[in-house]
């Protein structure tokens, strides 16, 4: 065994686990003696070849790092060696974990936050930002009306191409947005449209220009001041005299031929097309270790995390004199921002993508009719927002004794009207103008009710989630099980390669598989299936009482009874979805909390989590556990993490 | 073209530079580079004007006419000045499976088939044509609607055009957006110039930012510059491919203002189609003038009831504007059709007018507004079709599937197909005289065949009463001039599709009562078109 160069560094490290004497040496011994029996290059059980891993030279290479991460994870969780083999002792476990931590989590023995990424605005953020910047509404009114049926996107959504989610699972993923070419022409068209709406709105114009009407006598100095103010807001505190001069000159050039207002509009467009608007450019100190981000940077990070939009006047003011850098002020701002209707972005953008219910709105396959679709979407939206508004436990996502119920879903759960806090009227009006009266006439938003039900409660058993996890006409317990494992428990499953689908494969035990339960039973009798399906099937089966449209059923269309009985890998059994959710919360509480916290952390940072984020995530989860898993504690803990507060310019 | 003829008040159009920079979508720009690859007949255009919700047959139908000698009916009267420009088609039938409902009538009209599923359909015939000729123009085809009503329960009714993948194509309802797409894109040299100058500013701004950025940020920002360069490259390609004729026509087009009601929107859309044809921006377009279940009202002609509810005129005859309102609205639509034809005639093409080189189909997917019968659809064909349409005629076919008409339209546009939808062959009598002998000749056999005390079996020509105050009255004409009245409930007419047999000789079995010495059929058991 040859010590590598990296190991020398590790030996010098001052903090972290006890590393043992020789870096990877003890780990190598553990793996050679306990793992290679199954995972050498010849056997490679489950496709895992640890012999090759031990000989890998580039330890930072993505593939190698990912495999080490897996080793660390299964060893740490006690999943490997498998049950029938002798487990690793505490020291051996610590050696594997300690080496991984010192090499992949820490940098020079210290925690760090990885390189900060330049973030381009996602489409959702761009539209919000234009609305807030120009003081206009650019969305479809949030009302039901025959004039605004489903799938009619706003003009800006027609112009701007949709984003693709990145590895973080979200549209605001910095790497993904950086890797996609910015659609300059579409931006230009979108800004034209937004500025046109703005120019036709006297109130909005007065807010930015300071005058109504055409102002033919506008002096150049005054126009300059208007544009300076505009750029400060549009570029969110980013200063660059040369870029500013480009905008001012655009005004002067246009002014020779055009009226003052038209010239201002042209200069504004030039400002919007500048990278300073489209990207969130942060001031850089070029340091290899984390250092506090500036006040303007922090204001932006906060506003895009909590509002998916630009900072408001108060945040700008606190950034201007640096007060925002004070931890108490920051905490108070988080609190204030979560009270603002703009927090709806956390439900729309974060939860909508995480739980996939945003698709109810964008994917025609889930469509039934306008009110139904809006109803099931709003049940989820309002539920998630209620968590924030009333600062409730994130575990209520799994089960709760309250729900939001819409009149249009075809599903009615008995319950009493209820109110934790105020009504949701503020949300309906948050991002758009809401013509009074229309909403009540055509569409009643879902109501908050207290329920006592073994069938409903939490987000998992809402019509919307049951719909997005179904095929068009029938339920798919595998899909539902995989969804729960991935989205709720945080264990993404991938369709097995080279394993034929059971329904198409040979008969099992001489019996042809016809019944769903038979197929699922076969999963547990075939070794190739069981390692994953022992986790998937019970979860999916537990939801079989819900049809593809979320309605309760006790038999299938062919009159066969629904069997939603299941056994968890631990041996716990259940016969109702309510009981299943309880077992879920009992057995999977830790991964559920970690998953939710991790998802939100990734959304806040605009990137997927890396090994170096692990200590921070653990602290966030600890804080959360000490405060009853309250969601606003989670949000505040994320906003208070070094990842969120600091910059680092090298990996 | 007269600059001022392009209607619409211009005051609400923002004349500032910001607005002047609206940009086209990429789909408009790219195909233009592959100019002149199509083998379609020279410059022919196709336009489908769909007016849903049927008609009142009494007001639409022409009676007692020959192919060349005919008097326009009440609803067709706005076409008086276009009488030599049109071919009125009778007895073109949609798939009978669509009879009685809404769900399929838009689709049968455009595809010759009843619908496959809620979301996936057969490729509509206009798109088959667009696939063939669309490569020759900057825009493959235009899908427009001037009626803003959209039905939420049955999305497929909202669309006329379906692509090769069977999915509905997006429909634009905002004339301003259409205008920008057509006339402010890269095909417009002025637009190219303005875009170039904006890009110069962007580059300058970019340079000053990149100078201060970190290495890593610079790598990301690089994409921004790359994107600018891409646009510049495309601009260059257009700059080298001048189309002088188009450019000069583009310069004469005035911007469009926001249309505030259905009337303005309809005019604007018709103008846009005409101008798009004139500048050869596209050769295929569909316009949904009225959704078949539309809730639109027509207060600009004094009708404040919804068209769809008025169209059910048998059942809603007591509605304030009632049948007369329904007729007024349909009359107004035919006026718009006439306006469009005149517009096409006013625009010069390379040879003749745009009208001479166009094919325009105006019609509805159902005949009777209340019964939703799908026989004898209200259809008018117009345009010179590049010499392929012999106009000034009224053609009463034997009952013929509408697929035959669609096949003929495709054929004229250069798409040769054996079969399409419910077609059984190419529709004759479009490019040449039909010279059809009347299908039904009174051979003396139209009479009561059986009469057993209140029950009868009768053969005769079924007609509908022309009395507006007696809407549910049908008449069976017998040899020798005798006429039997048929008065029965809505349900019977609807279920037995009796309305679809109007104009045909039928064999009818039912019961009668004697009133004032006349036999009146009150119950129908069976009604068969012979």
JSON list of C-alpha atoms in Angstrom, two decimals, chain A residues 115 117-118 146-147 149 152 158 175 178-179 181-182 184-189 192 196 199-200 238-243 246 249-250 254 258 262 265-266 269-270 273-276 278-279 281 284 364 367-370, chain B residues 12 14-19 21-26 29 118-119 145 148-150 152-153 155 176 180-181 186 195 198-199 201-202 204-206 208-209 211-212 214 216-217 220-221 223-224 226-228 230-231 295:
[
{"chain": "A", "resi": 115, "resn": "UNK", "atom": "CA", "xyz": [-17.55, 27.27, -4.63]},
{"chain": "A", "resi": 117, "resn": "UNK", "atom": "CA", "xyz": [-22.08, 29.69, -8.22]},
{"chain": "A", "resi": 118, "resn": "UNK", "atom": "CA", "xyz": [-23.27, 32.52, -10.39]},
{"chain": "A", "resi": 146, "resn": "UNK", "atom": "CA", "xyz": [-64.29, 30.98, -18.90]},
{"chain": "A", "resi": 147, "resn": "UNK", "atom": "CA", "xyz": [-62.02, 33.65, -20.27]},
{"chain": "A", "resi": 149, "resn": "UNK", "atom": "CA", "xyz": [-59.32, 28.44, -18.70]},
{"chain": "A", "resi": 152, "resn": "UNK", "atom": "CA", "xyz": [-53.66, 29.33, -20.85]},
{"chain": "A", "resi": 158, "resn": "UNK", "atom": "CA", "xyz": [-45.60, 32.04, -23.84]},
{"chain": "A", "resi": 175, "resn": "UNK", "atom": "CA", "xyz": [-25.49, 24.70, -12.81]},
{"chain": "A", "resi": 178, "resn": "UNK", "atom": "CA", "xyz": [-25.46, 28.20, -16.40]},
{"chain": "A", "resi": 179, "resn": "UNK", "atom": "CA", "xyz": [-25.33, 25.30, -18.82]},
{"chain": "A", "resi": 181, "resn": "UNK", "atom": "CA", "xyz": [-27.77, 29.29, -23.32]},
{"chain": "A", "resi": 182, "resn": "UNK", "atom": "CA", "xyz": [-29.73, 32.36, -22.21]},
{"chain": "A", "resi": 184, "resn": "UNK", "atom": "CA", "xyz": [-31.51, 36.66, -25.51]},
{"chain": "A", "resi": 185, "resn": "UNK", "atom": "CA", "xyz": [-34.15, 37.24, -28.17]},
{"chain": "A", "resi": 186, "resn": "UNK", "atom": "CA", "xyz": [-36.86, 35.89, -25.89]},
{"chain": "A", "resi": 187, "resn": "UNK", "atom": "CA", "xyz": [-35.60, 38.09, -23.08]},
{"chain": "A", "resi": 188, "resn": "UNK", "atom": "CA", "xyz": [-35.78, 41.04, -25.40]},
{"chain": "A", "resi": 189, "resn": "UNK", "atom": "CA", "xyz": [-39.33, 40.19, -26.42]},
{"chain": "A", "resi": 192, "resn": "UNK", "atom": "CA", "xyz": [-40.64, 44.72, -24.50]},
{"chain": "A", "resi": 196, "resn": "UNK", "atom": "CA", "xyz": [-45.33, 48.02, -22.64]},
{"chain": "A", "resi": 199, "resn": "UNK", "atom": "CA", "xyz": [-45.91, 52.18, -19.83]},
{"chain": "A", "resi": 200, "resn": "UNK", "atom": "CA", "xyz": [-49.69, 51.84, -20.03]},
{"chain": "A", "resi": 238, "resn": "UNK", "atom": "CA", "xyz": [-24.68, 45.68, -8.22]},
{"chain": "A", "resi": 239, "resn": "UNK", "atom": "CA", "xyz": [-22.65, 48.74, -9.22]},
{"chain": "A", "resi": 240, "resn": "UNK", "atom": "CA", "xyz": [-20.66, 49.13, -12.38]},
{"chain": "A", "resi": 241, "resn": "UNK", "atom": "CA", "xyz": [-20.15, 52.67, -13.72]},
{"chain": "A", "resi": 242, "resn": "UNK", "atom": "CA", "xyz": [-19.36, 51.55, -17.25]},
{"chain": "A", "resi": 243, "resn": "UNK", "atom": "CA", "xyz": [-22.51, 49.46, -17.57]},
{"chain": "A", "resi": 246, "resn": "UNK", "atom": "CA", "xyz": [-24.25, 52.27, -21.45]},
{"chain": "A", "resi": 249, "resn": "UNK", "atom": "CA", "xyz": [-26.08, 56.78, -23.29]},
{"chain": "A", "resi": 250, "resn": "UNK", "atom": "CA", "xyz": [-28.90, 54.64, -24.65]},
{"chain": "A", "resi": 254, "resn": "UNK", "atom": "CA", "xyz": [-32.73, 57.74, -28.31]},
{"chain": "A", "resi": 258, "resn": "UNK", "atom": "CA", "xyz": [-37.85, 60.18, -29.53]},
{"chain": "A", "resi": 262, "resn": "UNK", "atom": "CA", "xyz": [-40.02, 56.43, -25.11]},
{"chain": "A", "resi": 265, "resn": "UNK", "atom": "CA", "xyz": [-38.30, 52.94, -21.84]},
{"chain": "A", "resi": 266, "resn": "UNK", "atom": "CA", "xyz": [-35.56, 52.16, -24.30]},
{"chain": "A", "resi": 269, "resn": "UNK", "atom": "CA", "xyz": [-34.76, 47.85, -21.69]},
{"chain": "A", "resi": 270, "resn": "UNK", "atom": "CA", "xyz": [-31.03, 48.21, -22.20]},
{"chain": "A", "resi": 273, "resn": "UNK", "atom": "CA", "xyz": [-30.84, 43.15, -21.08]},
{"chain": "A", "resi": 274, "resn": "UNK", "atom": "CA", "xyz": [-27.59, 43.70, -19.21]},
{"chain": "A", "resi": 275, "resn": "UNK", "atom": "CA", "xyz": [-26.18, 40.58, -17.57]},
{"chain": "A", "resi": 276, "resn": "UNK", "atom": "CA", "xyz": [-26.44, 42.54, -14.32]},
{"chain": "A", "resi": 278, "resn": "UNK", "atom": "CA", "xyz": [-30.39, 38.52, -15.77]},
{"chain": "A", "resi": 279, "resn": "UNK", "atom": "CA", "xyz": [-27.69, 37.20, -13.42]},
{"chain": "A", "resi": 281, "resn": "UNK", "atom": "CA", "xyz": [-23.77, 38.97, -9.77]},
{"chain": "A", "resi": 284, "resn": "UNK", "atom": "CA", "xyz": [-16.00, 38.61, -5.25]},
{"chain": "A", "resi": 364, "resn": "UNK", "atom": "CA", "xyz": [-52.30, 18.04, -19.72]},
{"chain": "A", "resi": 367, "resn": "UNK", "atom": "CA", "xyz": [-56.31, 17.58, -16.56]},
{"chain": "A", "resi": 368, "resn": "UNK", "atom": "CA", "xyz": [-59.98, 16.95, -16.02]},
{"chain": "A", "resi": 369, "resn": "UNK", "atom": "CA", "xyz": [-61.59, 20.32, -16.02]},
{"chain": "A", "resi": 370, "resn": "UNK", "atom": "CA", "xyz": [-60.67, 23.80, -14.93]},
{"chain": "B", "resi": 12, "resn": "UNK", "atom": "CA", "xyz": [-53.26, 52.71, -28.44]},
{"chain": "B", "resi": 14, "resn": "UNK", "atom": "CA", "xyz": [-47.14, 52.38, -28.27]},
{"chain": "B", "resi": 15, "resn": "UNK", "atom": "CA", "xyz": [-44.89, 54.12, -30.70]},
{"chain": "B", "resi": 16, "resn": "UNK", "atom": "CA", "xyz": [-41.88, 54.16, -28.41]},
{"chain": "B", "resi": 17, "resn": "UNK", "atom": "CA", "xyz": [-38.74, 52.32, -29.21]},
{"chain": "B", "resi": 18, "resn": "UNK", "atom": "CA", "xyz": [-39.39, 49.74, -26.55]},
{"chain": "B", "resi": 19, "resn": "UNK", "atom": "CA", "xyz": [-42.43, 48.50, -28.34]},
{"chain": "B", "resi": 21, "resn": "UNK", "atom": "CA", "xyz": [-38.37, 46.06, -30.59]},
{"chain": "B", "resi": 22, "resn": "UNK", "atom": "CA", "xyz": [-40.78, 43.21, -30.12]},
{"chain": "B", "resi": 23, "resn": "UNK", "atom": "CA", "xyz": [-39.19, 40.12, -31.47]},
{"chain": "B", "resi": 24, "resn": "UNK", "atom": "CA", "xyz": [-40.28, 37.09, -33.38]},
{"chain": "B", "resi": 25, "resn": "UNK", "atom": "CA", "xyz": [-40.15, 33.59, -32.13]},
{"chain": "B", "resi": 26, "resn": "UNK", "atom": "CA", "xyz": [-37.49, 31.31, -33.45]},
{"chain": "B", "resi": 29, "resn": "UNK", "atom": "CA", "xyz": [-36.99, 32.61, -38.30]},
{"chain": "B", "resi": 118, "resn": "UNK", "atom": "CA", "xyz": [-59.58, 13.82, -25.51]},
{"chain": "B", "resi": 119, "resn": "UNK", "atom": "CA", "xyz": [-56.11, 14.90, -26.47]},
{"chain": "B", "resi": 145, "resn": "UNK", "atom": "CA", "xyz": [-59.08, 32.54, -32.98]},
{"chain": "B", "resi": 148, "resn": "UNK", "atom": "CA", "xyz": [-61.98, 34.19, -26.90]},
{"chain": "B", "resi": 149, "resn": "UNK", "atom": "CA", "xyz": [-64.27, 31.53, -25.50]},
{"chain": "B", "resi": 150, "resn": "UNK", "atom": "CA", "xyz": [-62.51, 28.32, -24.61]},
{"chain": "B", "resi": 152, "resn": "UNK", "atom": "CA", "xyz": [-62.68, 23.81, -20.20]},
{"chain": "B", "resi": 153, "resn": "UNK", "atom": "CA", "xyz": [-64.50, 20.50, -20.16]},
{"chain": "B", "resi": 155, "resn": "UNK", "atom": "CA", "xyz": [-60.33, 20.97, -24.75]},
{"chain": "B", "resi": 176, "resn": "UNK", "atom": "CA", "xyz": [-50.92, 42.29, -31.61]},
{"chain": "B", "resi": 180, "resn": "UNK", "atom": "CA", "xyz": [-45.38, 41.15, -34.08]},
{"chain": "B", "resi": 181, "resn": "UNK", "atom": "CA", "xyz": [-44.67, 37.59, -35.10]},
{"chain": "B", "resi": 186, "resn": "UNK", "atom": "CA", "xyz": [-36.02, 39.08, -38.88]},
{"chain": "B", "resi": 195, "resn": "UNK", "atom": "CA", "xyz": [-31.91, 44.43, -33.06]},
{"chain": "B", "resi": 198, "resn": "UNK", "atom": "CA", "xyz": [-29.57, 46.68, -29.10]},
{"chain": "B", "resi": 199, "resn": "UNK", "atom": "CA", "xyz": [-27.15, 43.78, -29.29]},
{"chain": "B", "resi": 201, "resn": "UNK", "atom": "CA", "xyz": [-25.39, 47.83, -26.29]},
{"chain": "B", "resi": 202, "resn": "UNK", "atom": "CA", "xyz": [-25.73, 44.45, -24.64]},
{"chain": "B", "resi": 204, "resn": "UNK", "atom": "CA", "xyz": [-20.82, 46.73, -24.29]},
{"chain": "B", "resi": 205, "resn": "UNK", "atom": "CA", "xyz": [-22.59, 46.23, -21.01]},
{"chain": "B", "resi": 206, "resn": "UNK", "atom": "CA", "xyz": [-21.41, 42.64, -20.96]},
{"chain": "B", "resi": 208, "resn": "UNK", "atom": "CA", "xyz": [-17.72, 46.03, -18.59]},
{"chain": "B", "resi": 209, "resn": "UNK", "atom": "CA", "xyz": [-19.26, 43.42, -16.29]},
{"chain": "B", "resi": 211, "resn": "UNK", "atom": "CA", "xyz": [-13.92, 42.72, -16.74]},
{"chain": "B", "resi": 212, "resn": "UNK", "atom": "CA", "xyz": [-14.82, 42.80, -13.07]},
{"chain": "B", "resi": 214, "resn": "UNK", "atom": "CA", "xyz": [-14.31, 36.26, -11.19]},
{"chain": "B", "resi": 216, "resn": "UNK", "atom": "CA", "xyz": [-15.65, 31.20, -12.71]},
{"chain": "B", "resi": 217, "resn": "UNK", "atom": "CA", "xyz": [-18.39, 33.80, -13.21]},
{"chain": "B", "resi": 220, "resn": "UNK", "atom": "CA", "xyz": [-20.89, 31.36, -17.05]},
{"chain": "B", "resi": 221, "resn": "UNK", "atom": "CA", "xyz": [-21.31, 34.85, -18.45]},
{"chain": "B", "resi": 223, "resn": "UNK", "atom": "CA", "xyz": [-22.83, 31.91, -22.50]},
{"chain": "B", "resi": 224, "resn": "UNK", "atom": "CA", "xyz": [-24.55, 35.25, -22.57]},
{"chain": "B", "resi": 226, "resn": "UNK", "atom": "CA", "xyz": [-22.41, 33.35, -27.03]},
{"chain": "B", "resi": 227, "resn": "UNK", "atom": "CA", "xyz": [-26.13, 33.79, -27.23]},
{"chain": "B", "resi": 228, "resn": "UNK", "atom": "CA", "xyz": [-25.70, 37.33, -28.54]},
{"chain": "B", "resi": 230, "resn": "UNK", "atom": "CA", "xyz": [-25.82, 33.37, -32.23]},
{"chain": "B", "resi": 231, "resn": "UNK", "atom": "CA", "xyz": [-28.40, 36.03, -32.85]},
{"chain": "B", "resi": 295, "resn": "UNK", "atom": "CA", "xyz": [-70.59, 32.06, -24.74]}
]
